[in-house]
Amino acid sequence: MTAPTTMRYRTVADHGFAETRLNESNQQLCFFTKRAFKKGEEIASFSSGSISSTPTYLTVQVGTNKHIMLQPSYLQYINHSCEPNCFFDTSTMKIIALANIGEGEELGFFYPSTEWEMQQPFRCFCGTPSCIGEVRGAAFLNREQVAHYRFTDYIVQRLTRKARKKVA
Ligand SMILES: [Zn+2]
């Protein structure tokens, strides 16, 4: 999550442990820590707002045909990263730090870690060495990519089922 120094951010909402900022160069909202977190530490817990059977670009998948709106809703401003520093555990409903995170760092999670097939795939320009390019969901990752990331229990089940089918 290295941001070029030319990017300008404005804080739009303070959540105590973190804040929502507006990236003034692309008008995208993003989420920054206001304190440090240790690897493995819980950053926040979440619950499900409305549940729908189809995904949108804002929902998080918790099961087959089960997609939740995040509560608190500001957590939706945690953007995708191909080198994520946090993970949405949809079994425990907690956001976990995947690495030591400093104060004032942007939080990013790997969208395919919760999403099997995304409704609105997009091209990632994060520029990190692990960038997967087209972000479409876990169903479209290759074996090396699958080995590189942590996934929710639900996505692990789907990946296991898919791998078994290939062998059969
Ligand atoms: Zn990327």
JSON list of C-alpha atoms in Angstrom, two decimals, residues 5-165:
[
{"chain": "A", "resi": 5, "resn": "THR", "atom": "CA", "xyz": [3.60, 11.38, -2.30]},
{"chain": "A", "resi": 6, "resn": "THR", "atom": "CA", "xyz": [1.67, 13.34, -4.90]},
{"chain": "A", "resi": 7, "resn": "MET", "atom": "CA", "xyz": [-1.59, 11.89, -3.57]},
{"chain": "A", "resi": 8, "resn": "ARG", "atom": "CA", "xyz": [-3.58, 14.25, -1.39]},
{"chain": "A", "resi": 9, "resn": "TYR", "atom": "CA", "xyz": [-5.97, 13.00, 1.23]},
{"chain": "A", "resi": 10, "resn": "ARG", "atom": "CA", "xyz": [-8.62, 14.77, 3.22]},
{"chain": "A", "resi": 11, "resn": "THR", "atom": "CA", "xyz": [-10.15, 13.20, 6.34]},
{"chain": "A", "resi": 12, "resn": "VAL", "atom": "CA", "xyz": [-13.91, 12.95, 5.96]},
{"chain": "A", "resi": 13, "resn": "ALA", "atom": "CA", "xyz": [-14.87, 10.85, 9.00]},
{"chain": "A", "resi": 14, "resn": "ASP", "atom": "CA", "xyz": [-13.15, 9.89, 12.25]},
{"chain": "A", "resi": 15, "resn": "HIS", "atom": "CA", "xyz": [-13.88, 6.43, 13.69]},
{"chain": "A", "resi": 16, "resn": "GLY", "atom": "CA", "xyz": [-11.46, 6.53, 16.63]},
{"chain": "A", "resi": 17, "resn": "PHE", "atom": "CA", "xyz": [-9.24, 3.59, 15.64]},
{"chain": "A", "resi": 18, "resn": "ALA", "atom": "CA", "xyz": [-9.27, 4.65, 11.98]},
{"chain": "A", "resi": 19, "resn": "GLU", "atom": "CA", "xyz": [-10.55, 7.31, 9.65]},
{"chain": "A", "resi": 20, "resn": "THR", "atom": "CA", "xyz": [-12.14, 7.58, 6.24]},
{"chain": "A", "resi": 21, "resn": "ARG", "atom": "CA", "xyz": [-10.20, 9.79, 3.87]},
{"chain": "A", "resi": 22, "resn": "LEU", "atom": "CA", "xyz": [-10.94, 11.15, 0.44]},
{"chain": "A", "resi": 23, "resn": "ASN", "atom": "CA", "xyz": [-8.18, 10.73, -2.10]},
{"chain": "A", "resi": 24, "resn": "GLU", "atom": "CA", "xyz": [-8.44, 14.10, -3.82]},
{"chain": "A", "resi": 25, "resn": "SER", "atom": "CA", "xyz": [-6.60, 12.96, -6.92]},
{"chain": "A", "resi": 26, "resn": "ASN", "atom": "CA", "xyz": [-9.16, 10.29, -7.87]},
{"chain": "A", "resi": 27, "resn": "GLN", "atom": "CA", "xyz": [-12.10, 11.10, -5.52]},
{"chain": "A", "resi": 28, "resn": "GLN", "atom": "CA", "xyz": [-11.92, 7.62, -4.05]},
{"chain": "A", "resi": 29, "resn": "LEU", "atom": "CA", "xyz": [-12.70, 7.07, -0.38]},
{"chain": "A", "resi": 30, "resn": "CYS", "atom": "CA", "xyz": [-10.20, 5.02, 1.57]},
{"chain": "A", "resi": 31, "resn": "PHE", "atom": "CA", "xyz": [-9.58, 3.87, 5.10]},
{"chain": "A", "resi": 32, "resn": "PHE", "atom": "CA", "xyz": [-6.53, 4.69, 7.23]},
{"chain": "A", "resi": 33, "resn": "THR", "atom": "CA", "xyz": [-5.52, 3.52, 10.70]},
{"chain": "A", "resi": 34, "resn": "LYS", "atom": "CA", "xyz": [-5.16, 5.98, 13.56]},
{"chain": "A", "resi": 35, "resn": "ARG", "atom": "CA", "xyz": [-3.15, 3.58, 15.69]},
{"chain": "A", "resi": 36, "resn": "ALA", "atom": "CA", "xyz": [-0.79, 0.68, 15.19]},
{"chain": "A", "resi": 37, "resn": "PHE", "atom": "CA", "xyz": [-1.94, -2.96, 15.10]},
{"chain": "A", "resi": 38, "resn": "LYS", "atom": "CA", "xyz": [0.11, -6.08, 15.64]},
{"chain": "A", "resi": 39, "resn": "LYS", "atom": "CA", "xyz": [-0.03, -8.97, 13.20]},
{"chain": "A", "resi": 40, "resn": "GLY", "atom": "CA", "xyz": [-2.97, -11.18, 14.17]},
{"chain": "A", "resi": 41, "resn": "GLU", "atom": "CA", "xyz": [-4.68, -8.46, 16.18]},
{"chain": "A", "resi": 42, "resn": "GLU", "atom": "CA", "xyz": [-8.36, -7.71, 15.73]},
{"chain": "A", "resi": 43, "resn": "ILE", "atom": "CA", "xyz": [-8.80, -4.34, 14.04]},
{"chain": "A", "resi": 44, "resn": "ALA", "atom": "CA", "xyz": [-12.58, -4.21, 14.20]},
{"chain": "A", "resi": 45, "resn": "SER", "atom": "CA", "xyz": [-15.59, -6.45, 14.30]},
{"chain": "A", "resi": 46, "resn": "PHE", "atom": "CA", "xyz": [-18.47, -6.22, 11.88]},
{"chain": "A", "resi": 47, "resn": "SER", "atom": "CA", "xyz": [-21.97, -7.52, 11.46]},
{"chain": "A", "resi": 48, "resn": "SER", "atom": "CA", "xyz": [-24.31, -7.87, 8.55]},
{"chain": "A", "resi": 49, "resn": "GLY", "atom": "CA", "xyz": [-26.63, -5.10, 7.53]},
{"chain": "A", "resi": 50, "resn": "SER", "atom": "CA", "xyz": [-28.96, -6.13, 4.76]},
{"chain": "A", "resi": 51, "resn": "ILE", "atom": "CA", "xyz": [-28.36, -9.55, 3.19]},
{"chain": "A", "resi": 52, "resn": "SER", "atom": "CA", "xyz": [-28.89, -10.17, -0.51]},
{"chain": "A", "resi": 53, "resn": "SER", "atom": "CA", "xyz": [-28.71, -13.19, -2.80]},
{"chain": "A", "resi": 54, "resn": "THR", "atom": "CA", "xyz": [-26.60, -11.42, -5.41]},
{"chain": "A", "resi": 55, "resn": "PRO", "atom": "CA", "xyz": [-23.38, -9.48, -4.89]},
{"chain": "A", "resi": 56, "resn": "THR", "atom": "CA", "xyz": [-22.87, -5.79, -5.53]},
{"chain": "A", "resi": 57, "resn": "TYR", "atom": "CA", "xyz": [-19.59, -3.89, -5.47]},
{"chain": "A", "resi": 58, "resn": "LEU", "atom": "CA", "xyz": [-20.24, -3.09, -1.82]},
{"chain": "A", "resi": 59, "resn": "THR", "atom": "CA", "xyz": [-21.23, -6.48, -0.43]},
{"chain": "A", "resi": 60, "resn": "VAL", "atom": "CA", "xyz": [-19.08, -9.13, 1.24]},
{"chain": "A", "resi": 61, "resn": "GLN", "atom": "CA", "xyz": [-19.83, -12.78, 0.50]},
{"chain": "A", "resi": 62, "resn": "VAL", "atom": "CA", "xyz": [-20.53, -15.00, 3.51]},
{"chain": "A", "resi": 63, "resn": "GLY", "atom": "CA", "xyz": [-22.01, -18.03, 1.70]},
{"chain": "A", "resi": 64, "resn": "THR", "atom": "CA", "xyz": [-23.59, -19.27, -1.52]},
{"chain": "A", "resi": 65, "resn": "ASN", "atom": "CA", "xyz": [-26.08, -16.60, -2.61]},
{"chain": "A", "resi": 66, "resn": "LYS", "atom": "CA", "xyz": [-25.43, -14.77, 0.65]},
{"chain": "A", "resi": 67, "resn": "HIS", "atom": "CA", "xyz": [-23.91, -11.32, 0.46]},
{"chain": "A", "resi": 68, "resn": "ILE", "atom": "CA", "xyz": [-23.94, -8.84, 3.32]},
{"chain": "A", "resi": 69, "resn": "MET", "atom": "CA", "xyz": [-23.72, -5.10, 3.53]},
{"chain": "A", "resi": 70, "resn": "LEU", "atom": "CA", "xyz": [-21.09, -4.29, 6.14]},
{"chain": "A", "resi": 71, "resn": "GLN", "atom": "CA", "xyz": [-22.13, -2.85, 9.44]},
{"chain": "A", "resi": 72, "resn": "PRO", "atom": "CA", "xyz": [-20.66, -0.37, 10.43]},
{"chain": "A", "resi": 73, "resn": "SER", "atom": "CA", "xyz": [-20.96, 0.78, 6.84]},
{"chain": "A", "resi": 74, "resn": "TYR", "atom": "CA", "xyz": [-17.72, 2.81, 6.84]},
{"chain": "A", "resi": 75, "resn": "LEU", "atom": "CA", "xyz": [-15.82, -0.50, 6.64]},
{"chain": "A", "resi": 76, "resn": "GLN", "atom": "CA", "xyz": [-16.81, -0.59, 2.97]},
{"chain": "A", "resi": 77, "resn": "TYR", "atom": "CA", "xyz": [-14.08, 2.01, 2.39]},
{"chain": "A", "resi": 78, "resn": "ILE", "atom": "CA", "xyz": [-11.39, -0.57, 2.98]},
{"chain": "A", "resi": 79, "resn": "ASN", "atom": "CA", "xyz": [-10.27, -0.97, -0.61]},
{"chain": "A", "resi": 80, "resn": "HIS", "atom": "CA", "xyz": [-8.82, -3.88, -2.51]},
{"chain": "A", "resi": 81, "resn": "SER", "atom": "CA", "xyz": [-5.10, -4.59, -2.37]},
{"chain": "A", "resi": 82, "resn": "CYS", "atom": "CA", "xyz": [-3.06, -7.36, -3.97]},
{"chain": "A", "resi": 83, "resn": "GLU", "atom": "CA", "xyz": [-0.76, -7.05, -0.93]},
{"chain": "A", "resi": 84, "resn": "PRO", "atom": "CA", "xyz": [-3.40, -6.82, 1.78]},
{"chain": "A", "resi": 85, "resn": "ASN", "atom": "CA", "xyz": [-2.63, -5.87, 5.37]},
{"chain": "A", "resi": 86, "resn": "CYS", "atom": "CA", "xyz": [-5.98, -7.02, 6.74]},
{"chain": "A", "resi": 87, "resn": "PHE", "atom": "CA", "xyz": [-8.44, -9.87, 6.31]},
{"chain": "A", "resi": 88, "resn": "PHE", "atom": "CA", "xyz": [-12.22, -10.05, 6.72]},
{"chain": "A", "resi": 89, "resn": "ASP", "atom": "CA", "xyz": [-12.93, -13.26, 8.61]},
{"chain": "A", "resi": 90, "resn": "THR", "atom": "CA", "xyz": [-16.58, -13.93, 7.83]},
{"chain": "A", "resi": 91, "resn": "SER", "atom": "CA", "xyz": [-16.73, -16.86, 10.30]},
{"chain": "A", "resi": 92, "resn": "THR", "atom": "CA", "xyz": [-15.79, -14.78, 13.34]},
{"chain": "A", "resi": 93, "resn": "MET", "atom": "CA", "xyz": [-16.98, -11.49, 11.77]},
{"chain": "A", "resi": 94, "resn": "LYS", "atom": "CA", "xyz": [-13.71, -9.77, 12.63]},
{"chain": "A", "resi": 95, "resn": "ILE", "atom": "CA", "xyz": [-11.15, -7.84, 10.63]},
{"chain": "A", "resi": 96, "resn": "ILE", "atom": "CA", "xyz": [-7.70, -9.20, 11.42]},
{"chain": "A", "resi": 97, "resn": "ALA", "atom": "CA", "xyz": [-4.29, -7.59, 10.82]},
{"chain": "A", "resi": 98, "resn": "LEU", "atom": "CA", "xyz": [-2.24, -9.77, 8.45]},
{"chain": "A", "resi": 99, "resn": "ALA", "atom": "CA", "xyz": [0.96, -7.89, 9.28]},
{"chain": "A", "resi": 100, "resn": "ASN", "atom": "CA", "xyz": [2.16, -5.30, 11.72]},
{"chain": "A", "resi": 101, "resn": "ILE", "atom": "CA", "xyz": [0.39, -2.12, 10.68]},
{"chain": "A", "resi": 102, "resn": "GLY", "atom": "CA", "xyz": [1.56, 1.35, 11.58]},
{"chain": "A", "resi": 103, "resn": "GLU", "atom": "CA", "xyz": [-0.47, 4.37, 12.56]},
{"chain": "A", "resi": 104, "resn": "GLY", "atom": "CA", "xyz": [-1.62, 6.29, 9.48]},
{"chain": "A", "resi": 105, "resn": "GLU", "atom": "CA", "xyz": [-1.40, 3.33, 7.09]},
{"chain": "A", "resi": 106, "resn": "GLU", "atom": "CA", "xyz": [-4.08, 2.59, 4.55]},
{"chain": "A", "resi": 107, "resn": "LEU", "atom": "CA", "xyz": [-5.95, -0.65, 5.18]},
{"chain": "A", "resi": 108, "resn": "GLY", "atom": "CA", "xyz": [-6.47, -2.93, 2.20]},
{"chain": "A", "resi": 109, "resn": "PHE", "atom": "CA", "xyz": [-7.94, -6.39, 1.84]},
{"chain": "A", "resi": 110, "resn": "PHE", "atom": "CA", "xyz": [-7.79, -8.86, -1.01]},
{"chain": "A", "resi": 111, "resn": "TYR", "atom": "CA", "xyz": [-11.30, -8.87, -2.52]},
{"chain": "A", "resi": 112, "resn": "PRO", "atom": "CA", "xyz": [-11.09, -12.48, -3.77]},
{"chain": "A", "resi": 113, "resn": "SER", "atom": "CA", "xyz": [-10.41, -13.55, -0.16]},
{"chain": "A", "resi": 114, "resn": "THR", "atom": "CA", "xyz": [-14.16, -13.18, 0.44]},
{"chain": "A", "resi": 115, "resn": "GLU", "atom": "CA", "xyz": [-15.61, -13.12, -3.09]},
{"chain": "A", "resi": 116, "resn": "TRP", "atom": "CA", "xyz": [-16.01, -16.20, -5.27]},
{"chain": "A", "resi": 117, "resn": "GLU", "atom": "CA", "xyz": [-17.27, -14.49, -8.43]},
{"chain": "A", "resi": 118, "resn": "MET", "atom": "CA", "xyz": [-17.46, -10.74, -8.39]},
{"chain": "A", "resi": 119, "resn": "GLN", "atom": "CA", "xyz": [-20.36, -8.89, -9.98]},
{"chain": "A", "resi": 120, "resn": "GLN", "atom": "CA", "xyz": [-18.15, -6.02, -11.11]},
{"chain": "A", "resi": 121, "resn": "PRO", "atom": "CA", "xyz": [-14.64, -7.22, -11.93]},
{"chain": "A", "resi": 122, "resn": "PHE", "atom": "CA", "xyz": [-12.07, -4.47, -12.32]},
{"chain": "A", "resi": 123, "resn": "ARG", "atom": "CA", "xyz": [-8.48, -4.03, -13.38]},
{"chain": "A", "resi": 124, "resn": "CYS", "atom": "CA", "xyz": [-6.13, -3.39, -10.46]},
{"chain": "A", "resi": 125, "resn": "PHE", "atom": "CA", "xyz": [-3.36, -0.85, -10.84]},
{"chain": "A", "resi": 126, "resn": "CYS", "atom": "CA", "xyz": [-1.83, -1.26, -7.38]},
{"chain": "A", "resi": 127, "resn": "GLY", "atom": "CA", "xyz": [1.58, -1.76, -8.94]},
{"chain": "A", "resi": 128, "resn": "THR", "atom": "CA", "xyz": [2.72, -4.22, -6.25]},
{"chain": "A", "resi": 129, "resn": "PRO", "atom": "CA", "xyz": [4.85, -7.22, -7.31]},
{"chain": "A", "resi": 130, "resn": "SER", "atom": "CA", "xyz": [1.94, -9.57, -6.49]},
{"chain": "A", "resi": 131, "resn": "CYS", "atom": "CA", "xyz": [-0.66, -7.61, -8.50]},
{"chain": "A", "resi": 132, "resn": "ILE", "atom": "CA", "xyz": [-3.11, -10.09, -10.03]},
{"chain": "A", "resi": 133, "resn": "GLY", "atom": "CA", "xyz": [-4.31, -7.62, -12.69]},
{"chain": "A", "resi": 134, "resn": "GLU", "atom": "CA", "xyz": [-7.96, -8.41, -13.34]},
{"chain": "A", "resi": 135, "resn": "VAL", "atom": "CA", "xyz": [-9.76, -8.79, -10.00]},
{"chain": "A", "resi": 136, "resn": "ARG", "atom": "CA", "xyz": [-12.71, -11.13, -10.62]},
{"chain": "A", "resi": 137, "resn": "GLY", "atom": "CA", "xyz": [-13.01, -13.33, -7.55]},
{"chain": "A", "resi": 138, "resn": "ALA", "atom": "CA", "xyz": [-11.41, -16.44, -6.08]},
{"chain": "A", "resi": 139, "resn": "ALA", "atom": "CA", "xyz": [-12.89, -18.69, -8.80]},
{"chain": "A", "resi": 140, "resn": "PHE", "atom": "CA", "xyz": [-10.48, -17.16, -11.32]},
{"chain": "A", "resi": 141, "resn": "LEU", "atom": "CA", "xyz": [-7.21, -17.34, -9.39]},
{"chain": "A", "resi": 142, "resn": "ASN", "atom": "CA", "xyz": [-4.44, -19.68, -10.45]},
{"chain": "A", "resi": 143, "resn": "ARG", "atom": "CA", "xyz": [-2.82, -22.15, -8.08]},
{"chain": "A", "resi": 144, "resn": "GLU", "atom": "CA", "xyz": [0.13, -19.88, -7.19]},
{"chain": "A", "resi": 145, "resn": "GLN", "atom": "CA", "xyz": [-2.23, -17.03, -6.38]},
{"chain": "A", "resi": 146, "resn": "VAL", "atom": "CA", "xyz": [-4.41, -19.31, -4.26]},
{"chain": "A", "resi": 147, "resn": "ALA", "atom": "CA", "xyz": [-1.33, -20.43, -2.31]},
{"chain": "A", "resi": 148, "resn": "HIS", "atom": "CA", "xyz": [-0.30, -16.82, -1.68]},
{"chain": "A", "resi": 149, "resn": "TYR", "atom": "CA", "xyz": [-3.42, -15.56, 0.12]},
{"chain": "A", "resi": 150, "resn": "ARG", "atom": "CA", "xyz": [-5.62, -16.24, 3.10]},
{"chain": "A", "resi": 151, "resn": "PHE", "atom": "CA", "xyz": [-9.29, -16.89, 2.32]},
{"chain": "A", "resi": 152, "resn": "THR", "atom": "CA", "xyz": [-12.48, -17.13, 4.33]},
{"chain": "A", "resi": 153, "resn": "ASP", "atom": "CA", "xyz": [-13.68, -20.59, 5.36]},
{"chain": "A", "resi": 154, "resn": "TYR", "atom": "CA", "xyz": [-16.41, -20.35, 2.74]},
{"chain": "A", "resi": 155, "resn": "ILE", "atom": "CA", "xyz": [-13.96, -19.57, -0.08]},
{"chain": "A", "resi": 156, "resn": "VAL", "atom": "CA", "xyz": [-11.58, -22.32, 1.12]},
{"chain": "A", "resi": 157, "resn": "GLN", "atom": "CA", "xyz": [-14.48, -24.80, 0.80]},
{"chain": "A", "resi": 158, "resn": "ARG", "atom": "CA", "xyz": [-15.19, -23.62, -2.74]},
{"chain": "A", "resi": 159, "resn": "LEU", "atom": "CA", "xyz": [-11.51, -23.79, -3.70]},
{"chain": "A", "resi": 160, "resn": "THR", "atom": "CA", "xyz": [-11.24, -27.31, -2.29]},
{"chain": "A", "resi": 161, "resn": "ARG", "atom": "CA", "xyz": [-14.32, -28.43, -4.19]},
{"chain": "A", "resi": 162, "resn": "LYS", "atom": "CA", "xyz": [-12.98, -26.90, -7.41]},
{"chain": "A", "resi": 163, "resn": "ALA", "atom": "CA", "xyz": [-9.58, -28.57, -6.97]},
{"chain": "A", "resi": 164, "resn": "ARG", "atom": "CA", "xyz": [-11.25, -31.96, -6.37]},
{"chain": "A", "resi": 165, "resn": "LYS", "atom": "CA", "xyz": [-13.30, -31.59, -9.54]}
]
